Short mmCIF file of C-alpha atoms in Angstrom, two decimals:
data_model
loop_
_atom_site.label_atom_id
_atom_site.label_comp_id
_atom_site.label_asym_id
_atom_site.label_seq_id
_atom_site.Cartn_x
_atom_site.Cartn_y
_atom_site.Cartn_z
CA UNK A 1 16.25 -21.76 146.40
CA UNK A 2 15.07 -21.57 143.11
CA UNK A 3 13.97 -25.11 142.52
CA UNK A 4 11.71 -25.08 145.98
CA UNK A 5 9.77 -22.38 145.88
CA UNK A 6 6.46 -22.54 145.51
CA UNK A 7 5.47 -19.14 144.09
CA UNK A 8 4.48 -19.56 140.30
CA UNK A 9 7.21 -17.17 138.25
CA UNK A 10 6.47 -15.08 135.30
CA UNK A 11 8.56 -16.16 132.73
CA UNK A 12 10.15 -13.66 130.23
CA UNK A 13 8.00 -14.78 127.16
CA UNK A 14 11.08 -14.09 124.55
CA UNK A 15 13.25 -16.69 126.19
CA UNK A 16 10.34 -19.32 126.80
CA UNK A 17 9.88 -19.10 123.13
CA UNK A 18 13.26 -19.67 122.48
CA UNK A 19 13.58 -21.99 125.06
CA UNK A 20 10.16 -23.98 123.43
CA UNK A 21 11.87 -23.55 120.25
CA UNK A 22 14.95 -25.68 121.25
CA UNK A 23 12.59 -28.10 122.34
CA UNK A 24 10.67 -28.53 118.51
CA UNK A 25 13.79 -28.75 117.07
CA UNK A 26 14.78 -31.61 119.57
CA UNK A 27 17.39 -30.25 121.39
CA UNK A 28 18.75 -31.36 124.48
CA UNK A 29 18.51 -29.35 127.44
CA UNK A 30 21.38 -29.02 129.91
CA UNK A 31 21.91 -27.80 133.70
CA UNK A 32 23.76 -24.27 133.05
CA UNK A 33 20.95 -23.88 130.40
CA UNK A 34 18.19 -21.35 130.71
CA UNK A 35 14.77 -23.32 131.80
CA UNK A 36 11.29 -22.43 132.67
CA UNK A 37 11.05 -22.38 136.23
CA UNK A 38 8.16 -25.04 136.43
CA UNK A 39 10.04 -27.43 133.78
CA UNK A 40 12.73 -27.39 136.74
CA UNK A 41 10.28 -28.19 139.84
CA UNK A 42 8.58 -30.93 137.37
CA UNK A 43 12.19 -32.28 136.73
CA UNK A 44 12.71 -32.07 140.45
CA UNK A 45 9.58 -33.63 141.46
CA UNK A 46 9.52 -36.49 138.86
CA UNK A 47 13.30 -37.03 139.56
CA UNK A 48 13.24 -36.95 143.00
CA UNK A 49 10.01 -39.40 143.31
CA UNK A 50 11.84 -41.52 140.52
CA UNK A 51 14.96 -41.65 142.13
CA UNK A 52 13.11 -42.44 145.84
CA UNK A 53 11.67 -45.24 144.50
CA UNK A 54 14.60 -46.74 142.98
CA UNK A 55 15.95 -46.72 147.00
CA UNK A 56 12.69 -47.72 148.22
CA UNK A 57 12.34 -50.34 146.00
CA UNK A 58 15.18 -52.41 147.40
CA UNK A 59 13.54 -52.85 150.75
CA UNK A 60 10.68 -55.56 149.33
CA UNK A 61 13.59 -57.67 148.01
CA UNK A 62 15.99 -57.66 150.66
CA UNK A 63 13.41 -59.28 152.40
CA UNK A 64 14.08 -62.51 150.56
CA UNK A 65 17.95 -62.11 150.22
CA UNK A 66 18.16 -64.19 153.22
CA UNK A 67 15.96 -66.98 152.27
CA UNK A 68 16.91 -67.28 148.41
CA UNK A 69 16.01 -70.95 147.42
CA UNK A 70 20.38 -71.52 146.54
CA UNK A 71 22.98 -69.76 146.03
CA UNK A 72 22.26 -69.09 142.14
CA UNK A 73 19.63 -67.10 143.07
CA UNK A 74 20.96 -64.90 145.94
CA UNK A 75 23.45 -64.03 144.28
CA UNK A 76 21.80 -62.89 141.44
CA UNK A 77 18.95 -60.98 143.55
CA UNK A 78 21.68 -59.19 145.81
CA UNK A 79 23.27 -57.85 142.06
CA UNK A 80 19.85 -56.75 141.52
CA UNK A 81 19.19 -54.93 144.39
CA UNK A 82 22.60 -53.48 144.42
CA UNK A 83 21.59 -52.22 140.98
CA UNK A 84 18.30 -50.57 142.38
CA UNK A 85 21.10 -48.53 144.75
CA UNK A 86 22.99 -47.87 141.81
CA UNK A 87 19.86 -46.55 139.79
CA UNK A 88 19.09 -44.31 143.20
CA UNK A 89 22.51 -42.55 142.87
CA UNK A 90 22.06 -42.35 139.48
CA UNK A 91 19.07 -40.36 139.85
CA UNK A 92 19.78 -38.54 142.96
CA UNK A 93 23.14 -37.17 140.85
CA UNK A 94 20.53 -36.26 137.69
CA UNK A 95 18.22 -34.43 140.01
CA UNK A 96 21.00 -32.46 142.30
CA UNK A 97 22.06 -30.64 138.81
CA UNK A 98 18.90 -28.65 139.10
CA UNK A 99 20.44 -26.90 141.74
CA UNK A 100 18.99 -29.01 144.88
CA UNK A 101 20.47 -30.45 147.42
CA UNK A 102 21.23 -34.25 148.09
CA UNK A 103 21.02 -34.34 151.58
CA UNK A 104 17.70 -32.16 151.28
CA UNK A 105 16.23 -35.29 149.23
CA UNK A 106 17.08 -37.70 151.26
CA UNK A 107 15.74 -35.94 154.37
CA UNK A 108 12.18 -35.45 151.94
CA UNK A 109 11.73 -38.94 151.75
CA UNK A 110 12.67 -39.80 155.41
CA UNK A 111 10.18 -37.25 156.90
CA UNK A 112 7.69 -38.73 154.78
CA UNK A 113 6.97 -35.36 152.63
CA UNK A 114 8.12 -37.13 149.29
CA UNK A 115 6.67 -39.44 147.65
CA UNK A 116 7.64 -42.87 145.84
CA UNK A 117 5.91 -45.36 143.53
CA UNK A 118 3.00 -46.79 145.41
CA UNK A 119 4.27 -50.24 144.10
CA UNK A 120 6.75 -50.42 146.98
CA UNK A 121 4.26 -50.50 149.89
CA UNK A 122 2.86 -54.19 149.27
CA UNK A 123 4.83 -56.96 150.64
CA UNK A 124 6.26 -59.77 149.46
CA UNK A 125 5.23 -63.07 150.72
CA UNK A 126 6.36 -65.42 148.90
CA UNK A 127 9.80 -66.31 147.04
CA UNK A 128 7.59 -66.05 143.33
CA UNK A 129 6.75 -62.44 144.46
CA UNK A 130 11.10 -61.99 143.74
CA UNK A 131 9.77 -63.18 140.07
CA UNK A 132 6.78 -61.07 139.76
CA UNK A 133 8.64 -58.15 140.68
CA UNK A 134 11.21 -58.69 138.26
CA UNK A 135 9.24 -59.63 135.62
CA UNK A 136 6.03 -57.14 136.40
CA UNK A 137 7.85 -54.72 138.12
CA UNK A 138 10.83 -54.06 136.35
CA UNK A 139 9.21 -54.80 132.92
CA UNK A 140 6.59 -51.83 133.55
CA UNK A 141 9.36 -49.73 134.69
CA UNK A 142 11.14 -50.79 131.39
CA UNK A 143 8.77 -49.45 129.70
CA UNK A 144 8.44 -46.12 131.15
CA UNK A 145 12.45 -45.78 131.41
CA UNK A 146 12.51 -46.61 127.84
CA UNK A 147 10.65 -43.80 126.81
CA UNK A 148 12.63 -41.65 129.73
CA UNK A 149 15.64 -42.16 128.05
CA UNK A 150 14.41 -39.99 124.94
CA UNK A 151 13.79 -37.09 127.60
CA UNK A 152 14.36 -33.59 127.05
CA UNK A 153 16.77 -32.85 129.93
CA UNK A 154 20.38 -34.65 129.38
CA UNK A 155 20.74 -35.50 132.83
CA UNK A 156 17.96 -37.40 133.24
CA UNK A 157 17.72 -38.94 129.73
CA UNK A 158 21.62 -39.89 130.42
CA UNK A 159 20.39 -41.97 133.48
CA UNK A 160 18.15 -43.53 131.92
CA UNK A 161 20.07 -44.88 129.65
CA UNK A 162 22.21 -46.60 131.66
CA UNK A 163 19.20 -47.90 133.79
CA UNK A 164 17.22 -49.24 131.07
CA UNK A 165 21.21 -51.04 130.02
CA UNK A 166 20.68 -52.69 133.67
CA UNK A 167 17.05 -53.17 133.92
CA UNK A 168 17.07 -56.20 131.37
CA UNK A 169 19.11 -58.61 133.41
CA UNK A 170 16.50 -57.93 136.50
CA UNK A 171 13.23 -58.92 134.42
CA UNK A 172 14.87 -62.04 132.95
CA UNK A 173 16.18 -63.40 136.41
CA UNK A 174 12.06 -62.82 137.40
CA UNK A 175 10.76 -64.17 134.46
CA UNK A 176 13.51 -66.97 134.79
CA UNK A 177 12.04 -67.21 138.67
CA UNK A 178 8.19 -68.06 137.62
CA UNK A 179 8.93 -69.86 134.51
CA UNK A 180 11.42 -72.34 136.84
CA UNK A 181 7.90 -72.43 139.41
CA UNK A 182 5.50 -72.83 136.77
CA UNK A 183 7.13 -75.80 135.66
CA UNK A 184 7.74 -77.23 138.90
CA UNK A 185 5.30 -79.03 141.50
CA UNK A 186 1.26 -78.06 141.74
CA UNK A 187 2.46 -76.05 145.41
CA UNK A 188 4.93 -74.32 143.32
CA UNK A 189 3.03 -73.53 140.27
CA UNK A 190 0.18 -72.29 142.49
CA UNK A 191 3.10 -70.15 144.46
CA UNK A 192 3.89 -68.34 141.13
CA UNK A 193 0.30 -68.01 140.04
CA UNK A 194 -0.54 -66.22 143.65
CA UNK A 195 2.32 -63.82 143.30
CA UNK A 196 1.26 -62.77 139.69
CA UNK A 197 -2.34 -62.20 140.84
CA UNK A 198 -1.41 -59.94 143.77
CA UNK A 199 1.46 -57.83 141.24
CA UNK A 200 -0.43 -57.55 138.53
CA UNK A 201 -2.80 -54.90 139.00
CA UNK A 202 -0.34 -52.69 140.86
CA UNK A 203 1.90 -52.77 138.67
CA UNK A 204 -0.47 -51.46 136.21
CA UNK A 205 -1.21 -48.72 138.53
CA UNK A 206 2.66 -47.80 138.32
CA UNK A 207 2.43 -45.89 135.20
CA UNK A 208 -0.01 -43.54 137.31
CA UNK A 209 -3.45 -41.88 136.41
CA UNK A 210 -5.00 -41.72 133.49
CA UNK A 211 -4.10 -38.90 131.41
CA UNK A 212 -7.39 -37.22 131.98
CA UNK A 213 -6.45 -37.64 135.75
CA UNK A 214 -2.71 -36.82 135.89
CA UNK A 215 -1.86 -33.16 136.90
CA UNK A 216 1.33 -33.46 135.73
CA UNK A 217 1.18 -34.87 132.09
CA UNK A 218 -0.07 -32.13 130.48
CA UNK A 219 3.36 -30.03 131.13
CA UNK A 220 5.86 -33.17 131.05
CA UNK A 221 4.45 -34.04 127.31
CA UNK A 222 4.54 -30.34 126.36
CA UNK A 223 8.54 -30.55 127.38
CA UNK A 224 8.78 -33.48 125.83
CA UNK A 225 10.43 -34.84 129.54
CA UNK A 226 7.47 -37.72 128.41
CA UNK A 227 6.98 -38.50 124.67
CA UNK A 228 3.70 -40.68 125.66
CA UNK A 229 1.08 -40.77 127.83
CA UNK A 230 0.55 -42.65 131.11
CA UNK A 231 -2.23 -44.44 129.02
CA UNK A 232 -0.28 -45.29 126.28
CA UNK A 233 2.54 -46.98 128.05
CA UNK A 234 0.43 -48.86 130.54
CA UNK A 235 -1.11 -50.52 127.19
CA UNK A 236 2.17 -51.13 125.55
CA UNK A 237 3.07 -52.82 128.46
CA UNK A 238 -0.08 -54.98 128.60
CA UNK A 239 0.57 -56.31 125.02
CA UNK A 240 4.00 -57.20 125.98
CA UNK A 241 3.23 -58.95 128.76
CA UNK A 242 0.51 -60.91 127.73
CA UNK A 243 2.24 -62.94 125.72
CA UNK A 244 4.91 -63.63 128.49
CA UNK A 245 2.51 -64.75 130.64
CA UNK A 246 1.22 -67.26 128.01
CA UNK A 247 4.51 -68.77 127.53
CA UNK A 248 4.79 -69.67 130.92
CA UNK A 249 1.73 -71.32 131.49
CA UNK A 250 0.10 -68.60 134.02
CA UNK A 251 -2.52 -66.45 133.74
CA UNK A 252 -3.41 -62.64 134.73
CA UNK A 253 -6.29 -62.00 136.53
CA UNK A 254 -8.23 -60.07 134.85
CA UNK A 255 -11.37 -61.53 133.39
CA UNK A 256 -12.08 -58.94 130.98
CA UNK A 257 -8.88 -58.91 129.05
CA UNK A 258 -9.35 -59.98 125.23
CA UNK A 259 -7.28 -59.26 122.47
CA UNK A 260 -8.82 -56.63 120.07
CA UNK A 261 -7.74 -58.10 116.38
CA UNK A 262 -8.44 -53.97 115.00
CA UNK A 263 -6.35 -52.56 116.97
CA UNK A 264 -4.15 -55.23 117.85
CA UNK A 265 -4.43 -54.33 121.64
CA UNK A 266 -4.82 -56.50 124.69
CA UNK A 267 -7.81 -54.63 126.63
CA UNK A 268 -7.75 -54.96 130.34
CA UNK A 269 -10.47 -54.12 132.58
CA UNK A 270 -11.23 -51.17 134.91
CA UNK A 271 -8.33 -50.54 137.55
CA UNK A 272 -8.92 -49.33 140.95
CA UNK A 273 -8.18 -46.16 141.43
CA UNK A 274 -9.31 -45.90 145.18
CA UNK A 275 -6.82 -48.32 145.66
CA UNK A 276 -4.03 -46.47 143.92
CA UNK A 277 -5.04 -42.87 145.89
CA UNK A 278 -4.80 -44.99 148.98
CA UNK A 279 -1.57 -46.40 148.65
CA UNK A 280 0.09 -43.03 147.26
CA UNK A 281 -2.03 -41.39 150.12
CA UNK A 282 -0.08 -43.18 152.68
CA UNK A 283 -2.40 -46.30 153.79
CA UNK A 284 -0.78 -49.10 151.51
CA UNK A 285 -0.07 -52.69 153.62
CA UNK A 286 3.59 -51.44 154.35
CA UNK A 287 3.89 -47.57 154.18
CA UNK A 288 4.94 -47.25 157.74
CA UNK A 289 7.18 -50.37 157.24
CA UNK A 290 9.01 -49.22 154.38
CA UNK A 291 10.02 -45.60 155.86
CA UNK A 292 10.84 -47.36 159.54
CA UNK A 293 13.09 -49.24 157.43
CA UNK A 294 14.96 -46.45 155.74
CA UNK A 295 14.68 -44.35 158.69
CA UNK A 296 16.41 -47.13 160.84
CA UNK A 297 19.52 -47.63 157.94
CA UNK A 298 20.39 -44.04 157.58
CA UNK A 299 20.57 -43.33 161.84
CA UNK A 300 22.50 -46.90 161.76
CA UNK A 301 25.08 -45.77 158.94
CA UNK A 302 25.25 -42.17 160.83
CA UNK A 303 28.85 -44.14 162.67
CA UNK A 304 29.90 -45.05 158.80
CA UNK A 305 29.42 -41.29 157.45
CA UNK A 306 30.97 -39.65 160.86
CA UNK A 307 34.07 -42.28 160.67
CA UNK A 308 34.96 -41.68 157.37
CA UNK A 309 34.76 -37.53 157.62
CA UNK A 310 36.85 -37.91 160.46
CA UNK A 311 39.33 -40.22 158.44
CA UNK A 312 39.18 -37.50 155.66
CA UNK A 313 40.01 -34.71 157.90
CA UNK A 314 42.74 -36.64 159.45
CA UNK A 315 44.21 -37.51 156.61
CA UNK A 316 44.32 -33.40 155.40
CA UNK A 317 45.61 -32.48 158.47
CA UNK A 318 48.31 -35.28 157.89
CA UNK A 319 49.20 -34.26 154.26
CA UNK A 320 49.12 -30.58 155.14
CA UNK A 321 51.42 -30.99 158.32
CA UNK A 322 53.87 -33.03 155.81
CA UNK A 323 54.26 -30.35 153.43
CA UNK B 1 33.40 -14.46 129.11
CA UNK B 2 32.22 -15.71 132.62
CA UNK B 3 33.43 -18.91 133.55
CA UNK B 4 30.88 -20.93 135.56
CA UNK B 5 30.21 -24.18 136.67
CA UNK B 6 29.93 -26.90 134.20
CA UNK B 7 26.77 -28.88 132.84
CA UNK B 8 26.69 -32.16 135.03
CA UNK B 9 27.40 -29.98 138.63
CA UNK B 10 25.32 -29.01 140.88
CA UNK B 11 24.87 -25.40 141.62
CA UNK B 12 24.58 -25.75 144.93
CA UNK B 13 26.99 -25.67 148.02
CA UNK B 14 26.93 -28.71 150.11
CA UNK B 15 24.70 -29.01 153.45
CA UNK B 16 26.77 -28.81 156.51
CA UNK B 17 26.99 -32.65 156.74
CA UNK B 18 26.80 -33.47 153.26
CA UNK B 19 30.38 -34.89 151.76
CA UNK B 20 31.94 -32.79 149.01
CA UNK B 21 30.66 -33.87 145.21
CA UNK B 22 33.20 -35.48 142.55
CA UNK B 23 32.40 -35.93 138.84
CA UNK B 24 33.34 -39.13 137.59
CA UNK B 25 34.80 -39.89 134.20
CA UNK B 26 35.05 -43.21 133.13
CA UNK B 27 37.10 -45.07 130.51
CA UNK B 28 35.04 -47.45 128.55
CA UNK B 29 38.29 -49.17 127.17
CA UNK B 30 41.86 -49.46 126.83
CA UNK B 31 42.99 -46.44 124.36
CA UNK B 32 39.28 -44.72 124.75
CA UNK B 33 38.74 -41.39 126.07
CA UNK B 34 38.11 -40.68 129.47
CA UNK B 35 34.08 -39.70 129.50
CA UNK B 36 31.76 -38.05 132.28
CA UNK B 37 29.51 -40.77 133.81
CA UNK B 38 27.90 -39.09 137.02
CA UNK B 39 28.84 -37.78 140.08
CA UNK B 40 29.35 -39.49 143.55
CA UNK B 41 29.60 -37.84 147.27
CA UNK B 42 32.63 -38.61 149.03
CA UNK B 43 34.22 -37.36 152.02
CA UNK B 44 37.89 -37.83 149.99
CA UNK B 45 39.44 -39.21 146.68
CA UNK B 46 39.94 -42.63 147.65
CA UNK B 47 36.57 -43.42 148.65
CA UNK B 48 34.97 -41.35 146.26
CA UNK B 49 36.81 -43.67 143.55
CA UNK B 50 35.64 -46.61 145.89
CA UNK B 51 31.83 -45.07 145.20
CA UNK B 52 32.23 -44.33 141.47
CA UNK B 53 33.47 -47.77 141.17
CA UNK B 54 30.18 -48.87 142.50
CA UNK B 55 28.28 -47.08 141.05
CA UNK B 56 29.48 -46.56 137.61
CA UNK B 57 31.48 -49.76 136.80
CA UNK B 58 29.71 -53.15 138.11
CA UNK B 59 29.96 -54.75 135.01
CA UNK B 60 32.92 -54.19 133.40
CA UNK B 61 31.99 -50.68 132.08
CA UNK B 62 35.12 -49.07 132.70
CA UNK B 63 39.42 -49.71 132.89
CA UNK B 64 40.53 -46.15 135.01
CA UNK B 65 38.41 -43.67 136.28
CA UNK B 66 39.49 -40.45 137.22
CA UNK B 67 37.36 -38.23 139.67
CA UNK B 68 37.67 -34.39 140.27
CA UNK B 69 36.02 -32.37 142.57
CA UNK B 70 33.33 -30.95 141.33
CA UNK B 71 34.32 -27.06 142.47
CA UNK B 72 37.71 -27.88 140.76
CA UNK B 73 36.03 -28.18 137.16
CA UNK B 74 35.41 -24.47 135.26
CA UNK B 75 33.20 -24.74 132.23
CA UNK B 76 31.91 -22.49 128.99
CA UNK B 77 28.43 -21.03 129.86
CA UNK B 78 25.59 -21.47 127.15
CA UNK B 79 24.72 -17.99 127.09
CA UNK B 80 27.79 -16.87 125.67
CA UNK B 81 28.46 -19.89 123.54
CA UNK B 82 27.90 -18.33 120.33
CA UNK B 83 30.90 -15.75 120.46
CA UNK B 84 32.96 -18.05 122.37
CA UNK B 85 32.85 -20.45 119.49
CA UNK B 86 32.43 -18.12 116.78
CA UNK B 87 36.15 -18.05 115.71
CA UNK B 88 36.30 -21.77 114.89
CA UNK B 89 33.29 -21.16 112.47
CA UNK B 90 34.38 -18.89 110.35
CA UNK B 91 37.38 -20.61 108.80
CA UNK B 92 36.53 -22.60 106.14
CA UNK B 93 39.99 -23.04 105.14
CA UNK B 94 40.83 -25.22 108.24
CA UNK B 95 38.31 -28.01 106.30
CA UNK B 96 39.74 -29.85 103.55
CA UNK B 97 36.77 -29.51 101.17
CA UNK B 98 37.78 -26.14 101.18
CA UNK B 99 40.14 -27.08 98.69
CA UNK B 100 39.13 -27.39 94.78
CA UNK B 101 41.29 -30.57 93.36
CA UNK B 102 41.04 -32.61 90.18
CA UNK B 103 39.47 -35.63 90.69
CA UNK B 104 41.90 -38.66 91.46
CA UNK B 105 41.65 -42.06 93.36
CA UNK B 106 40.36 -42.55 96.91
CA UNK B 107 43.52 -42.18 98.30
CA UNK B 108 43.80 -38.12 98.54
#
């Protein structure tokens, strides 16, 4: 297959001018449409990862479905990580338009060849950590879905748009989560405080290297798949969340963040890379954890998938024997 | 021209164990068009409108939703979209400012 290979293809130059050309001019691109074969493996890659992590991602919350403080508030985190399913199969339909195969995915991320945003691999220890993921995590992938949604390939920007239409309600029910702690007893303020000093900085690792680190910017900005840099969106993030974090009594830990008056920027001190290679590298707190986990729910569904291809084949033979 | 598959479908024939692919098309509201949303695997129509459901309406987005498989749907093909569209370009007379009238209320 096409989209798999691993060979670098000459292009015909004519039609990657054109194909550039449509790009200037801010055109969409679409599936049947001609594309340079590395702007499809990028759009596979980034998809795929993108769409991975939208499945991993559930696992850290559904740790806490269970023990939700009332009612109020499991319901609203089992809608949310519903949604991160949703935003999976959202995905997973975007990328399979470039000609790959579901099933192929999904077996890429089980064997532990793909990857998925390093964010997922730390655990969640406390109930606040349901608040600083919604308010951290899905505000820095607001962010970076925001800008997705402008993306030259129609599949993917058409996801994204109904993501970021979903994403809003899951970092107001976290914000709603630490504000409600911040406010409450010195145990629980200091519960909300903890959980936003162990997010923070990896959630600032979520919009990846810095540009002069990323292999992968150079061609996603040319294709306009990204319309800003890794850089860029980790500080637009910062200055939005400063603020929030002000409003709600807590702080971030970062002692060298101050507010630059020329610029108008919120810097933020040096992040740790190591870390971040780590983490992505395989050695995060819950790596293993999170694939045994997703390895375990698709061998326990295998009786769901056979049962209902046997019900479908049934139900043919029925409707064929009645006609 | 070549019929081929349309923008939105995957290419690709399913794995072995992979259920067939729909394309789902939504309808936002009573009276609107039906649109294309996504596409869902399913291993027949009634639970692959079970899975567009939830996936594609959890909050109200849509009244009816049809879904088609995916094989069933035949589509233009951008290389040859110029010609194939050509002979709705070139008459002006279809347009109603091709028509020179005297100036008169808003109504015409």
């Amino acid at each position: 297959m096409e989209a798999s290979s691993t060979a670098q293809v000459a292009e015909d130059p004519a039609r990657l001018a054109e194909f550039e050309a449509r790009l200037s001019r801010g055109e969409t691109i679409e599936p049947k449409d001609w594309m340079p074969d590395r702007y499809r493996k990028q759009l596979v890659r980034m998809m795929s990862q993108h769409a991975h992590s939208e499945v991993v991602g559930m696992l850290p919350e559904g740790n806490w479905i269970t023990r939700a403080p009332n009612l109020r508030r499991k319901l609203a985190l089992l809608a949310k990580v519903q949604d991160e399913a949703g935003h999976g199969l959202y995905i997973y339909c975007g990328t399979e338009t470039l000609g790959v195969d579901r099933a192929e995915l999904i077996d890429q991320l089980l064997s532990g060849k793909a990857k998925y945003s390093s964010i997922f691999n730390y655990p969640t220890l406390t109930w606040a950590d349901m608040g600083a993921i919604g308010w951290l995590v899905d505000g820095a992938a607001i962010v970076n879905q925001t800008m997705l949604a402008h993306a030259s390939y129609g599949p993917y920007a058409r996801a994204m748009v109904r993501i970021c239409k979903e994403e809003n309600f899951h970092k107001r029910q976290g914000y709603e989560i630490l504000a409600t702690l911040s406010r409450g007893t010195p145990a629980q303020k200091a519960m909300a405080q903890d959980a936003v000093n162990r997010w923070w900085w990896p959630s600032l690792m979520m919009f990846g290297p810095s540009d002069k680190d990323s292999p992968n910017s150079a061609d996603l900005l040319r294709w306009r798949v990204k319309q800003k840099s890794n850089d860029d969106l980790r500080q637009r993030f910062v200055n939005l969340t400063v603020p929030q974090a002000q409003a709600i009594d807590l702080t971030l830990p970062d002692p060298d963040l101050k507010y630059n008056a020329e610029t108008g920027d919120w810097e933020f001190g040096a992040i740790d890379w190591a870390e971040f290679y780590q983490v992505i590298g395989g050695n995060g707190p819950c790596n293993r954890e999170r694939l045994g986990a997703r390895r375990k729910a698709h061998e326990e569904g295998q009786w769901v998938r056979d049962a209902a291809a046997a019900y479908a084949e049934k139900q043919a033979r029925r409707k064929k024997s009645a006609a | 021209m070549t019929p081929s598959n349309p923008p939105g479908l995957s290419s690709s024939q399913p794995a072995s164990d992979q259920w067939p692919l729909w394309e789902v098309f939504t309808q936002a509201k009573d009276g609107a068009p039906h649109e294309h949303a996504g596409s869902v695997h399913a291993p027949d129509a009634e639970i692959a409108l079970q899975n567009a459901r939830d996936t594609y309406a959890r909050r109200g987005e849509a009244v009816s939703i049809w879904v088609v498989p995916s094989s069933a749907i035949v589509a233009s093909s951008p290389e040859d979209a110029g010609p194939f569209f050509d002979p709705g370009n070139d008459k002006p007379y279809r347009h109603p400012q091709f028509y020179k009238i005297p100036r008169v209320g808003k109504e015409l």
